[in-house]
Coordinates of C-alpha atoms and ligand atoms in Angstrom, one line a residue:
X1 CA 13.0 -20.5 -15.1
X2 CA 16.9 -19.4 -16.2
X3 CA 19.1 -22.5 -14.9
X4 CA 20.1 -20.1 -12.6
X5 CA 17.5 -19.1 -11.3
X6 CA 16.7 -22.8 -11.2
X7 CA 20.3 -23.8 -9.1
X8 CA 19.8 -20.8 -6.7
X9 CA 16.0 -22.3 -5.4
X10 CA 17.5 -25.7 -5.9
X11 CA 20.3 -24.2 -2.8
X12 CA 17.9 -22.3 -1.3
X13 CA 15.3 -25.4 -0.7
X14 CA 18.0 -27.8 0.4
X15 CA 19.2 -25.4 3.2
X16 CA 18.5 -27.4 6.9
X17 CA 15.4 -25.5 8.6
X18 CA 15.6 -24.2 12.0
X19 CA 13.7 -22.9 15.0
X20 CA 13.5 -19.3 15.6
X21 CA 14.7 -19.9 19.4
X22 CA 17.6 -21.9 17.9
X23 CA 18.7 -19.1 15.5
X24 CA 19.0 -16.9 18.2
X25 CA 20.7 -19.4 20.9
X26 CA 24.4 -19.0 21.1
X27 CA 24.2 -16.0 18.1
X28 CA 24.5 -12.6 20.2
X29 CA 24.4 -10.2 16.5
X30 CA 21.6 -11.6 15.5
X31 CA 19.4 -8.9 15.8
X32 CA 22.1 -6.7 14.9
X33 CA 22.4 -8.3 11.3
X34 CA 18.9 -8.1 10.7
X35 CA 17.3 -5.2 12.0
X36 CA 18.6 -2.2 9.5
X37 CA 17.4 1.9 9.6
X38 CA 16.1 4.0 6.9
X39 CA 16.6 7.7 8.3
X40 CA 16.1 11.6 6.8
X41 CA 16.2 14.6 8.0
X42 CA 19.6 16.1 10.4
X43 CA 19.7 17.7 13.3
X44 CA 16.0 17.4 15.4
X45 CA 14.2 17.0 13.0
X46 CA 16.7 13.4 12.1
X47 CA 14.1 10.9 12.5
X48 CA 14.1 7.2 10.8
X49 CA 12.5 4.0 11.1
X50 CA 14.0 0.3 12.5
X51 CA 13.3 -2.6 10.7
X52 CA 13.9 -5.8 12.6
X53 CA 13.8 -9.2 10.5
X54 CA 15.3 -11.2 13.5
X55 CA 12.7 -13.1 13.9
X56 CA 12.2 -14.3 10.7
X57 CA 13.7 -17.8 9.2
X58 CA 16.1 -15.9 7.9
X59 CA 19.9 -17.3 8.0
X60 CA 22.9 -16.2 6.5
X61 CA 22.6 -19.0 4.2
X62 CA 19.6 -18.4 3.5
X63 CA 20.4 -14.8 2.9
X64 CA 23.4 -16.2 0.5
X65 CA 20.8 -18.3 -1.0
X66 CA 18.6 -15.5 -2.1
X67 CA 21.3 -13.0 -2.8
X68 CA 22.1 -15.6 -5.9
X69 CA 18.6 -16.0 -7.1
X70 CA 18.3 -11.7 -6.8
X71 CA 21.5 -11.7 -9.0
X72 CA 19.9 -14.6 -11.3
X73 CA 16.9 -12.5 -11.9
X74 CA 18.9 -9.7 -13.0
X75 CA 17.7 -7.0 -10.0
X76 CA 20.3 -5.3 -10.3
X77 CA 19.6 -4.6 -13.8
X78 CA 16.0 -4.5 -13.1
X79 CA 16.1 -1.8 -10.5
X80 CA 17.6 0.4 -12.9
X81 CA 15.6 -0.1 -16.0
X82 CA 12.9 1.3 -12.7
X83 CA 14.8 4.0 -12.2
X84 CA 15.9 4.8 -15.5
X85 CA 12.1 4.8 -16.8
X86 CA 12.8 2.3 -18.9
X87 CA 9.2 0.2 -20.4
X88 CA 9.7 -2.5 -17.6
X89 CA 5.4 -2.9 -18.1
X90 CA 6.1 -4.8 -20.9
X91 CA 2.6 -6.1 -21.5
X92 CA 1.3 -2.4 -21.4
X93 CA 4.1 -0.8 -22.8
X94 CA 5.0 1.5 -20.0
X95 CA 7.8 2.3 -17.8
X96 CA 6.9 2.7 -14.1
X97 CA 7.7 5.8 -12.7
X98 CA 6.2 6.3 -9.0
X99 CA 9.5 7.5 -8.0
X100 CA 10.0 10.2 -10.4
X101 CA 7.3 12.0 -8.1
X102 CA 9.7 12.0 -5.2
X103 CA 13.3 13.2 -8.0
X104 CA 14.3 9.6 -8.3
X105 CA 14.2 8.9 -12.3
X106 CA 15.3 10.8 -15.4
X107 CA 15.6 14.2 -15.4
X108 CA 12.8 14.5 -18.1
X109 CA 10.1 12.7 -16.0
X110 CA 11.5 14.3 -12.5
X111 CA 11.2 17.8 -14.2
X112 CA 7.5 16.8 -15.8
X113 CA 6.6 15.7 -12.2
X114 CA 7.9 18.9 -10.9
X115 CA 6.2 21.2 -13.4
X116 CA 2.6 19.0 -12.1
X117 CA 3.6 19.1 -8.2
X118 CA 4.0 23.1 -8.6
X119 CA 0.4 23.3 -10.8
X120 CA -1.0 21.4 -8.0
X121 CA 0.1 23.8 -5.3
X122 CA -0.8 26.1 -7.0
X123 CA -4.2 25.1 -6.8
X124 CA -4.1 24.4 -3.4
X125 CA -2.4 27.3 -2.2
X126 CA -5.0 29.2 -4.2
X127 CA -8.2 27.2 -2.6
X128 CA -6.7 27.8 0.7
X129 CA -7.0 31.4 0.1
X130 CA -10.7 31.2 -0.7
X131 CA -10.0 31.3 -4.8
X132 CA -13.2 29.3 -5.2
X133 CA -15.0 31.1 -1.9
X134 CA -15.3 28.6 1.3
X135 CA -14.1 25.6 1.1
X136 CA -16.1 23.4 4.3
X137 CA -16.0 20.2 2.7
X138 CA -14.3 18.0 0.2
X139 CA -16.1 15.0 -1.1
X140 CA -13.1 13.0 -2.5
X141 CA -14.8 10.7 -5.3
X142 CA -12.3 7.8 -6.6
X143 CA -11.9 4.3 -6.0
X144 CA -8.6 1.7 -5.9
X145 CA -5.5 3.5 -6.3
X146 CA -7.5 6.6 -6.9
X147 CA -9.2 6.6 -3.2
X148 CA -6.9 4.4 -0.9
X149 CA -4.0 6.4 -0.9
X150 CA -5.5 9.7 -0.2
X151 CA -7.6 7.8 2.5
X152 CA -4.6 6.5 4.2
X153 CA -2.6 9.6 4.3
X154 CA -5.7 11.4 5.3
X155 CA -6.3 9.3 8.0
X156 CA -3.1 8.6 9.1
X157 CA -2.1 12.5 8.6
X158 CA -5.4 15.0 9.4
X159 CA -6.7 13.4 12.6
X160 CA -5.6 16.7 15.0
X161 CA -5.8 19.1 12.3
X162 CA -7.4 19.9 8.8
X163 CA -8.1 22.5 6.7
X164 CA -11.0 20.9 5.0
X165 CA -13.5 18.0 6.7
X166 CA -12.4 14.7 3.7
X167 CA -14.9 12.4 2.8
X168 CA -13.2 9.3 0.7
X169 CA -16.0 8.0 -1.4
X170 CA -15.6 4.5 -3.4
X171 CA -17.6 2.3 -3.6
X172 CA -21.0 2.2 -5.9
X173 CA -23.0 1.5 -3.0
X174 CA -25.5 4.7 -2.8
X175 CA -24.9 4.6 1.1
X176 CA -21.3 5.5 1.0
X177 CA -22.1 9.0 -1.2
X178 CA -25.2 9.2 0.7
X179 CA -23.4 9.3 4.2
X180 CA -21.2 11.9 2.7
X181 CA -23.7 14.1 1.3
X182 CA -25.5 14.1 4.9
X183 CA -22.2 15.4 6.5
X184 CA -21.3 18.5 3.5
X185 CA -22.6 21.7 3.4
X186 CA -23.8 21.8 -0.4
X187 CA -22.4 25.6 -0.7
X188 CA -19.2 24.9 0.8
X189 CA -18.3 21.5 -0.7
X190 CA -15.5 20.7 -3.0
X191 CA -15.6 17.5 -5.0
X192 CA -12.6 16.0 -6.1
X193 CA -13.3 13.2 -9.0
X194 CA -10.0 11.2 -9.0
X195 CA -9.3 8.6 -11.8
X196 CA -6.3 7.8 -13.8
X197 CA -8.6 6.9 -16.9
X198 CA -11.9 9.4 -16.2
X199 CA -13.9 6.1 -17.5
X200 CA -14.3 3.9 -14.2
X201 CA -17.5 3.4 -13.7
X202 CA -18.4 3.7 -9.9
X203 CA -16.2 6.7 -9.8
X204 CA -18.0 8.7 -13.6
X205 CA -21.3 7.5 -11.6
X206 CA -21.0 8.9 -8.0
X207 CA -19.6 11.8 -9.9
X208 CA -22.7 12.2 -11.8
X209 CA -24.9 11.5 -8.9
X210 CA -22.9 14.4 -6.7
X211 CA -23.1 16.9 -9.7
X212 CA -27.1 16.3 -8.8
X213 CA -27.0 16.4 -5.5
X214 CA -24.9 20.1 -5.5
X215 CA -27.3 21.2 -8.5
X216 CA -30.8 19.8 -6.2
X217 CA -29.4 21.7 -3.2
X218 CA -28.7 25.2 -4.9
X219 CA -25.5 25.0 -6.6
X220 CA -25.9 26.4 -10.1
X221 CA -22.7 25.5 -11.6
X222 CA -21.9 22.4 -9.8
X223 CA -19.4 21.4 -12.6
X224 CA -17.2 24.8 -11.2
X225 CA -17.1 23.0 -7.8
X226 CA -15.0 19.8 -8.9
X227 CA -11.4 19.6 -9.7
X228 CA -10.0 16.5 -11.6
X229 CA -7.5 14.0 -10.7
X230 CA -6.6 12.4 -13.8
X231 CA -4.0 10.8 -16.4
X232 CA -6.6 11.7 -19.2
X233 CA -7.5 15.4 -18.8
X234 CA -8.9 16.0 -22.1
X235 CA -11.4 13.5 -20.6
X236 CA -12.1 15.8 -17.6
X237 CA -12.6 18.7 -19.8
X238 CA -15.0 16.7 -21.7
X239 CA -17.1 15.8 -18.6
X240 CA -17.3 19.7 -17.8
X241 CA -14.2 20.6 -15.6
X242 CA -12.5 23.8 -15.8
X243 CA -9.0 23.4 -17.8
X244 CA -7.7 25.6 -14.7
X245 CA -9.0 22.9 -12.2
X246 CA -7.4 19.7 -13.9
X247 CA -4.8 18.5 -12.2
X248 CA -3.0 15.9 -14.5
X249 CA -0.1 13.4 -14.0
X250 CA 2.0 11.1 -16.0
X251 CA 0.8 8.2 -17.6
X252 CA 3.6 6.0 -16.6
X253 CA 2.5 6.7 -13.0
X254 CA 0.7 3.5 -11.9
X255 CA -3.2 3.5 -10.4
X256 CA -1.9 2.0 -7.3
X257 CA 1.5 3.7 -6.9
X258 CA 0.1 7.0 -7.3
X259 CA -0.2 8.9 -4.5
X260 CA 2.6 11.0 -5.0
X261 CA 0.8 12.3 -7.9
X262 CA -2.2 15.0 -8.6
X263 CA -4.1 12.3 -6.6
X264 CA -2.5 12.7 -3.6
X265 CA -4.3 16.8 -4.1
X266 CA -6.6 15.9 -1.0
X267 CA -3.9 15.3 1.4
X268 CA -2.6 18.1 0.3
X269 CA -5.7 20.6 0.7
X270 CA -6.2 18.9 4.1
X271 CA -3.3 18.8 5.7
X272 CA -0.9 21.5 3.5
X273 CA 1.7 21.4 0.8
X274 CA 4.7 20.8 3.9
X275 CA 2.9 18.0 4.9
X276 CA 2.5 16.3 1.2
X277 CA 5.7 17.3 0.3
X278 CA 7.0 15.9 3.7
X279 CA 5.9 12.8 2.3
X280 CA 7.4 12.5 -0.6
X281 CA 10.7 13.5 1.1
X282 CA 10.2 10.2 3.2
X283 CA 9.7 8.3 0.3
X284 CA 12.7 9.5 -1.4
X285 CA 15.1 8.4 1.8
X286 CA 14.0 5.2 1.0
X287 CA 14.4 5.5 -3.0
X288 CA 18.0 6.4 -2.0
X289 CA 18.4 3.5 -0.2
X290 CA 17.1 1.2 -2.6
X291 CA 18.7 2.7 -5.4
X292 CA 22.0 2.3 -3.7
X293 CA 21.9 -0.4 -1.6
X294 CA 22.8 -4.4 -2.3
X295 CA 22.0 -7.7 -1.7
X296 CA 21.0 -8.4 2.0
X297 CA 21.3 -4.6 3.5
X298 CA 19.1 -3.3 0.7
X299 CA 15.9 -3.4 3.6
X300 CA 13.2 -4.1 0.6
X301 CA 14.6 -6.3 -1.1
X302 CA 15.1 -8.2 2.6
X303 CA 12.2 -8.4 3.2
X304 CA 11.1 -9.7 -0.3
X305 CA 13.4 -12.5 0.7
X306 CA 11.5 -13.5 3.5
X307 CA 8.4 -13.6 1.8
X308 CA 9.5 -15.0 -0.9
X309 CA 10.8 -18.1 2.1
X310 CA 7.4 -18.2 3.2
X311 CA 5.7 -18.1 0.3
X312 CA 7.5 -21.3 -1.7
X313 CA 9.7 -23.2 1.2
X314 CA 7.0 -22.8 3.9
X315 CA 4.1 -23.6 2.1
X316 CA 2.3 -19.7 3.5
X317 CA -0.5 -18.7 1.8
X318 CA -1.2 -15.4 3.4
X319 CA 1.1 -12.8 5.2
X320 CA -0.5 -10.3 7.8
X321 CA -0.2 -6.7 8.9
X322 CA -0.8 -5.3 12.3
X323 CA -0.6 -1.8 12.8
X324 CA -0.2 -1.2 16.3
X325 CA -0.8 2.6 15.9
X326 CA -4.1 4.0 14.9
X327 CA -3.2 6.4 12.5
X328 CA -2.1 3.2 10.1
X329 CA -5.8 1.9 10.7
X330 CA -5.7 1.6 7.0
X331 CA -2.6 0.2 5.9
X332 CA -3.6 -3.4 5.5
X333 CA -6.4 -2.5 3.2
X334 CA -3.8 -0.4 1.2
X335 CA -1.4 -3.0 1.4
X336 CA -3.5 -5.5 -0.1
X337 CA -4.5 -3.6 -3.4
X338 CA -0.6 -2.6 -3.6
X339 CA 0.5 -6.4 -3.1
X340 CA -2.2 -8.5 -4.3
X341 CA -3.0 -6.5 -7.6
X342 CA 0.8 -6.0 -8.1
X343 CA 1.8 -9.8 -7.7
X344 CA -1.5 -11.7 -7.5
X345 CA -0.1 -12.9 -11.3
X346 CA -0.1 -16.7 -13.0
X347 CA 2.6 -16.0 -16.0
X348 CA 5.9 -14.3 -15.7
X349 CA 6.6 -10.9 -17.9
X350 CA 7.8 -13.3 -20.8
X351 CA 4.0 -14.9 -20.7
X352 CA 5.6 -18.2 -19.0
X353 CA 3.4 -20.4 -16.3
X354 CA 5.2 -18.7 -12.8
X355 CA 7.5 -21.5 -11.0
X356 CA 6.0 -21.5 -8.0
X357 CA 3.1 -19.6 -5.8
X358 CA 3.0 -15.7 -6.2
X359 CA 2.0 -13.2 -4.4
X360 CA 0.3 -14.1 -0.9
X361 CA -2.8 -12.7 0.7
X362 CA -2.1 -10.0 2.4
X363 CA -4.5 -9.1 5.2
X364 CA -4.3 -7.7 8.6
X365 CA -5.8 -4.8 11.1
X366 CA -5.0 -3.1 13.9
X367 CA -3.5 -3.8 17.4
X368 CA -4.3 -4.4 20.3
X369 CA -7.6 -5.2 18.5
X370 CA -6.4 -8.0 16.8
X371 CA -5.2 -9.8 19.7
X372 CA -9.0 -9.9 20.2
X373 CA -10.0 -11.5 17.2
X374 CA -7.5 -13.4 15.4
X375 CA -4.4 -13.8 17.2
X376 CA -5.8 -16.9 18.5
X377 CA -5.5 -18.8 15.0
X378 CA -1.6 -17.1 15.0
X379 CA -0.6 -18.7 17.9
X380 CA -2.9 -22.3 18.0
X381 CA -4.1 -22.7 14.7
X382 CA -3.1 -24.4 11.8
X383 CA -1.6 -22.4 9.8
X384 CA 1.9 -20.0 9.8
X385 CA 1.3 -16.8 9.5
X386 CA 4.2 -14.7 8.8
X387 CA 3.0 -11.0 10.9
X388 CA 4.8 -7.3 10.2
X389 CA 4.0 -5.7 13.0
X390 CA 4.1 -1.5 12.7
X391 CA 4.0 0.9 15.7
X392 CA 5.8 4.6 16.3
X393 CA 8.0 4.9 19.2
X394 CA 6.0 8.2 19.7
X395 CA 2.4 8.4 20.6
X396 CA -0.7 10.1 18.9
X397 CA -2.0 10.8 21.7
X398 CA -1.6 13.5 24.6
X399 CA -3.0 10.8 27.4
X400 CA -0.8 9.6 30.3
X401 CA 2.3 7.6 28.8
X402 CA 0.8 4.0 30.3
X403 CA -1.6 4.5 27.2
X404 CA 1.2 4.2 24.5
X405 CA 3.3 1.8 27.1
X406 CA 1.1 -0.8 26.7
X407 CA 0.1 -1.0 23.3
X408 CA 3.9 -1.2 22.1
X409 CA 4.3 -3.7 25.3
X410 CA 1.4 -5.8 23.3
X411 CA 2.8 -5.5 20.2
X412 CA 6.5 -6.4 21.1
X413 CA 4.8 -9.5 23.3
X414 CA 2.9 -10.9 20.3
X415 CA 6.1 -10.9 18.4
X416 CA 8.0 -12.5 21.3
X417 CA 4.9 -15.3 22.1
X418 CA 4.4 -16.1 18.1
X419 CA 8.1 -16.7 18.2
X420 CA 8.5 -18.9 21.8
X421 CA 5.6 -20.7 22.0
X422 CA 4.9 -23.0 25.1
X423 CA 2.1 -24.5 26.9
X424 CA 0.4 -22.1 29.9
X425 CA -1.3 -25.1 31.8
X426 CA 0.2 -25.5 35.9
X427 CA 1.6 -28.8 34.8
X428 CA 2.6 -27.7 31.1
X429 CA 1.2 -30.7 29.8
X430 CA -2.3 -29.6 29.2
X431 CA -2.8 -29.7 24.8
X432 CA -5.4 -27.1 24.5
X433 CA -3.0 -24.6 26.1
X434 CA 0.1 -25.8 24.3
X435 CA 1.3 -22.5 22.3
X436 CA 3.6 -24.5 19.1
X437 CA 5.9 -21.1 18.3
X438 CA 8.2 -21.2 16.0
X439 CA 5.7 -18.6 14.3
X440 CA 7.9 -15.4 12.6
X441 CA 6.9 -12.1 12.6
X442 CA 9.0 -8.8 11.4
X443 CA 8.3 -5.8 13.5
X444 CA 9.1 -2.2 11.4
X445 CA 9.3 0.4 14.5
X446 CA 9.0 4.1 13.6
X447 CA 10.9 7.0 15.2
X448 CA 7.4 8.8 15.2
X449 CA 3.9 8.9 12.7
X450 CA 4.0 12.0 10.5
X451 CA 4.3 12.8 7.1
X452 CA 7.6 11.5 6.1
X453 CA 7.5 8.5 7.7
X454 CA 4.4 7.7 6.0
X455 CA 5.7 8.0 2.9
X456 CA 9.1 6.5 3.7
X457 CA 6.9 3.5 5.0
X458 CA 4.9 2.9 1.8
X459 CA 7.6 3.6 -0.5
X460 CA 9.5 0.6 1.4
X461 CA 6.2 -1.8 0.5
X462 CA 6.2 -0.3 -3.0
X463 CA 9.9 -1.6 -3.4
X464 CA 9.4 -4.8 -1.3
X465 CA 6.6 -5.7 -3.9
X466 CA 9.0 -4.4 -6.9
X467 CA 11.8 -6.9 -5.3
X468 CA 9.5 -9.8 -5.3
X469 CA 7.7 -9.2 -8.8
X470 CA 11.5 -9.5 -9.8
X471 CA 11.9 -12.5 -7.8
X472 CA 9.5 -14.5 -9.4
X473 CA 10.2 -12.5 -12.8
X474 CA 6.6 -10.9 -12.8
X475 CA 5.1 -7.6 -14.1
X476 CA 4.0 -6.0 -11.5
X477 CA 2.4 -3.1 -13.0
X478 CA -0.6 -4.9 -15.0
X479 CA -3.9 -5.7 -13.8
X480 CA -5.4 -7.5 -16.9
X481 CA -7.2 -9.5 -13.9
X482 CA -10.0 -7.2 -12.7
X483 CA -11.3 -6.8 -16.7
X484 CA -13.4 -10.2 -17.0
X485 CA -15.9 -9.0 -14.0
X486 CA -16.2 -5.4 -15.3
X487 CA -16.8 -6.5 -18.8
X488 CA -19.5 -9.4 -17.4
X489 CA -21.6 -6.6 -15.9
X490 CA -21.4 -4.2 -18.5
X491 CA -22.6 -7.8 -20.7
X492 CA -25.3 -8.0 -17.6
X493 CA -26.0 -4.7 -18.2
X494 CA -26.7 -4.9 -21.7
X495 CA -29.1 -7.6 -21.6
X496 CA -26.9 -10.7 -22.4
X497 CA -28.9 -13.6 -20.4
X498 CA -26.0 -16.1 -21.7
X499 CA -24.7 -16.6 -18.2
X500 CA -24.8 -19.9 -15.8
X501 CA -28.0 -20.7 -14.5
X502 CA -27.2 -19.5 -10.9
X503 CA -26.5 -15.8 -12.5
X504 CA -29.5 -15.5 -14.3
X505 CA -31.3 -17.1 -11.0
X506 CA -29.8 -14.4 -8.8
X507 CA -30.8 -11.7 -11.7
X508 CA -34.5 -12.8 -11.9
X509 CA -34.5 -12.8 -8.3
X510 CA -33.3 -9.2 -8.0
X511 CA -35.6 -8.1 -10.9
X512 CA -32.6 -7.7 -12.9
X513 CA -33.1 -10.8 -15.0
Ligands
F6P613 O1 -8.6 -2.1 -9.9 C1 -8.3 -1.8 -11.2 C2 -7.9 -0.3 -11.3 O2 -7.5 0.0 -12.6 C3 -6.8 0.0 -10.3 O3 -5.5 -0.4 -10.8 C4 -7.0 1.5 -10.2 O4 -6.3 2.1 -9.1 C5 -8.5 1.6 -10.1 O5 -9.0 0.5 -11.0 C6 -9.2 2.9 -10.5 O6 -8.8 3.2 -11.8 P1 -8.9 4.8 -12.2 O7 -8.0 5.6 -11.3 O8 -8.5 4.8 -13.7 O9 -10.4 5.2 -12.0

């Protein structure tokens, strides 16, 4: 760590630590100077989103403290090597360019992404008007960043209206492709294989296994049914899709930041080329702000502060994620690849041991269903939790208002009980009902749920994990981690028996040994 890196945690540790209730005693702009906006659009269709770090640890010291150890690890300079496409994945030799999708970056790689945003409408535009006859169904086949983006926006974005019935298929298990087989019309299905590489093996194999199922139920040219999501389309070709129905994008476009991309083609088809290009618009408020915003204002790189707090003065190992709004059902689980396979790192970009813990575990659901299950262990257990809470202002839902009343009551409660703590017994002395508080949470409130403000929310965690990968001088665009288990079953596969006794115990068990 740079000395000065070194002297700015050195200040930030030594700073006194006090209780939330305390912070807020006596300081009437409190909330004021933490809570910032992020807003697009004019007129009525203005809409934004509040995000409200008051009750967070967060002091202006503290806030002083990390602006020093921002400017010792050279974000500034960092953020614009981002922007600039610069080769900031040093250990892959790539530059990182997510928001070139949404006209943030050079004007080569914005006019590249343009040239592959108007192919994919093209497509979409032309599927819509029955180009490959009807379109009932699209089996979406693709897995990580290729399948938890398009299942979040399609979720989040198709639940009143879409133009094709999406089924998001991952995982190897058979039951997953199965379950989406049973609900498509073979004749009227569309399957959309989505991979960066075209070489991942669940995804090539529940490919192969629907090119099957559409040849076994009367589709003659089942190859003619798929189009391609990919950064290698010579690949696709060679696997037996049309040139014409390859949607490529850039290399530098990151499995897990790539929604923007040719693999965001599902939301697209579903919900319409407004909608996806709604969402990029969202995205691109928050670019702007990120791009042009410093030190404690710039909302990300706030938020990176606290969890940086949390992470190495707090001693918190996980951070969690309530989404009190249906529609963001599943953000945590999009969250964690974003987060954890961004920052989940041991060595710095340079190849160092990291000073200190890295990224925490992010996990989460949705309220009030939480409150249910594990908001117990939030407010009695052992362990701090810092919470983001999410909600829209707006409901969903068409149902009398008391629906949408109380579950942004709930979530604003949790907040306020995590944070005030107390003991609920008639003579308040009674240790099983003794609430400690002192517990932070963040609450990010949207105007509404739609397009844009999906994308302007998870360009704000793409940036927030950006800010701390530069905190703790991390790449976060590698994933050298997830190659030692692939390459021991593709050893298992090929007969190696030179594994640990339980393995090959487990194998012989399975009649795999
Ligand atoms: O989990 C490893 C990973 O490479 C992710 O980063 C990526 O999103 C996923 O596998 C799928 O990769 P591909 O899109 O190349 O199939």
């Amino acid at each position: 760590m740079g000395d000065s890196r070194t002297a700015a945690w050195e200040r930030i540790k030594a700073l006194p630590q006090a209780m939330l209730t305390d912070l807020f005693a006596g300081d009437d702009s409190r909330v004021e100077r933490l809570s910032g906006r992020i807003g697009w659009g004019e007129g009525e269709d203005a809409a934004g989103i509040r995000f409200d770090w008051s009750k967070t640890h967060l002091t202006d010291d503290l806030l002083g403290g990390f602006e020093a150890l921002a400017e010792a690890s050279d974000f500034a300079g960092k953020r614009a090597a981002l922007f600039a496409g610069e080769t900031i994945n040093v250990t892959e030799g790539r530059a990182a360019e997510h928001t070139a999708q949404r006209g943030f970056g050079t004007e080569a790689s914005v006019e590249e992404a343009q040239a592959l945003h108007a192919r994919m409408q093209m497509l979409v535009e032309a599927i819509r008007e029955r180009a490959l006859g009807d379109v009932e169904h699209l089996i979406h086949i693709g897995i990580g960043g290729s399948a938890l983006g398009p299942a979040l926006a399609i979720d989040a974005l198709t639940r009143d209206l879409a133009y094709v019935d999406c089924h998001v298929v991952s995982n190897i298990d058979g039951v997953a492709l199965e379950q989406a087989f049973d609900a498509c019309n073979p004749a009227t299905t569309l399957v959309a294989v989505a991979s960066k590489t075209f070489t991942t093996v669940e995804t090539m194999t529940n490919a192969e296994s629907a090119m099957r199922w559409l040849r076994e139920n009367g589709v003659d040219d089942p190859h003619g049914r798929v189009v391609a999501l990919t950064a290698n389309p010579e690949g696709a070709v060679e696997w037996g899709v049309d040139e014409t129905r390859v949607l490529p994008f850039m290399e530098s476009v990151g499995g897990r930041y790539s929604l923007w991309s040719s693999i965001g083609f599902p939301v697209a088809l579903a919900a319409g080329w407004d909608e996806f290009a709604a969402m990029l618009d969202g995205a691109a408020a928050v670019d702007a702000h990120f791009a042009n915003t410093d030190g404690r204002d710039n909302l990300p790189l706030r938020a990176a502060f606290a969890d940086q707090y949390y992470a190495r003065v707090r001693g918190c190992q996980t951070r969690a994620v309530f989404a009190y709004d249906e529609r963001l059902a599943l953000f945590p689980s999009y969250l964690q690849q974003l987060e954890m396979e961004s920052n989940g790192k041991r060595v710095t970009s340079e190849g160092e041991p990291v000073d200190g813990p890295t990224a925490p575990i992010t996990w989460g659901g949705v309220g009030t269903d939480a409150q249910h299950a594990v908001f117990q262990l939030l407010h009695q257990g052992t362990h701090m939790v810092p919470v983001d809470f999410l909600a829209s202002i707006a409901p969903g839902d068409a149902l009398d208002p008391a629906h949408h009343a109380i579950l942004l009551t709930n979530c604003f409660a949790q907040g306020a009980a995590l944070m005030a703590g107390g003991n609920m017994s008639a003579d308040g002395k009674d240790p099983a009902r003794e609430f400690p508080g002192d517990r932070p949470s963040a609450t990010i409130l949207c105007d509404d749920m739609d397009a844009a403000t999906l994308g302007a929310l998870i360009a704000f965690h793409e940036h927030r994990t950006f800010a701390n990968a530069v905190l703790m001088g991390i790449n976060p665009f590698d994933q050298f981690g997830v190659e030692l288990g692939k390459k021991m079953a593709k050893d298992i596969e090929g007969g190696a028996a030179d594994f640990d006794a339980s393995t090959r115990a487990l194998l012989e068990a399975s009649g795999l040994g």
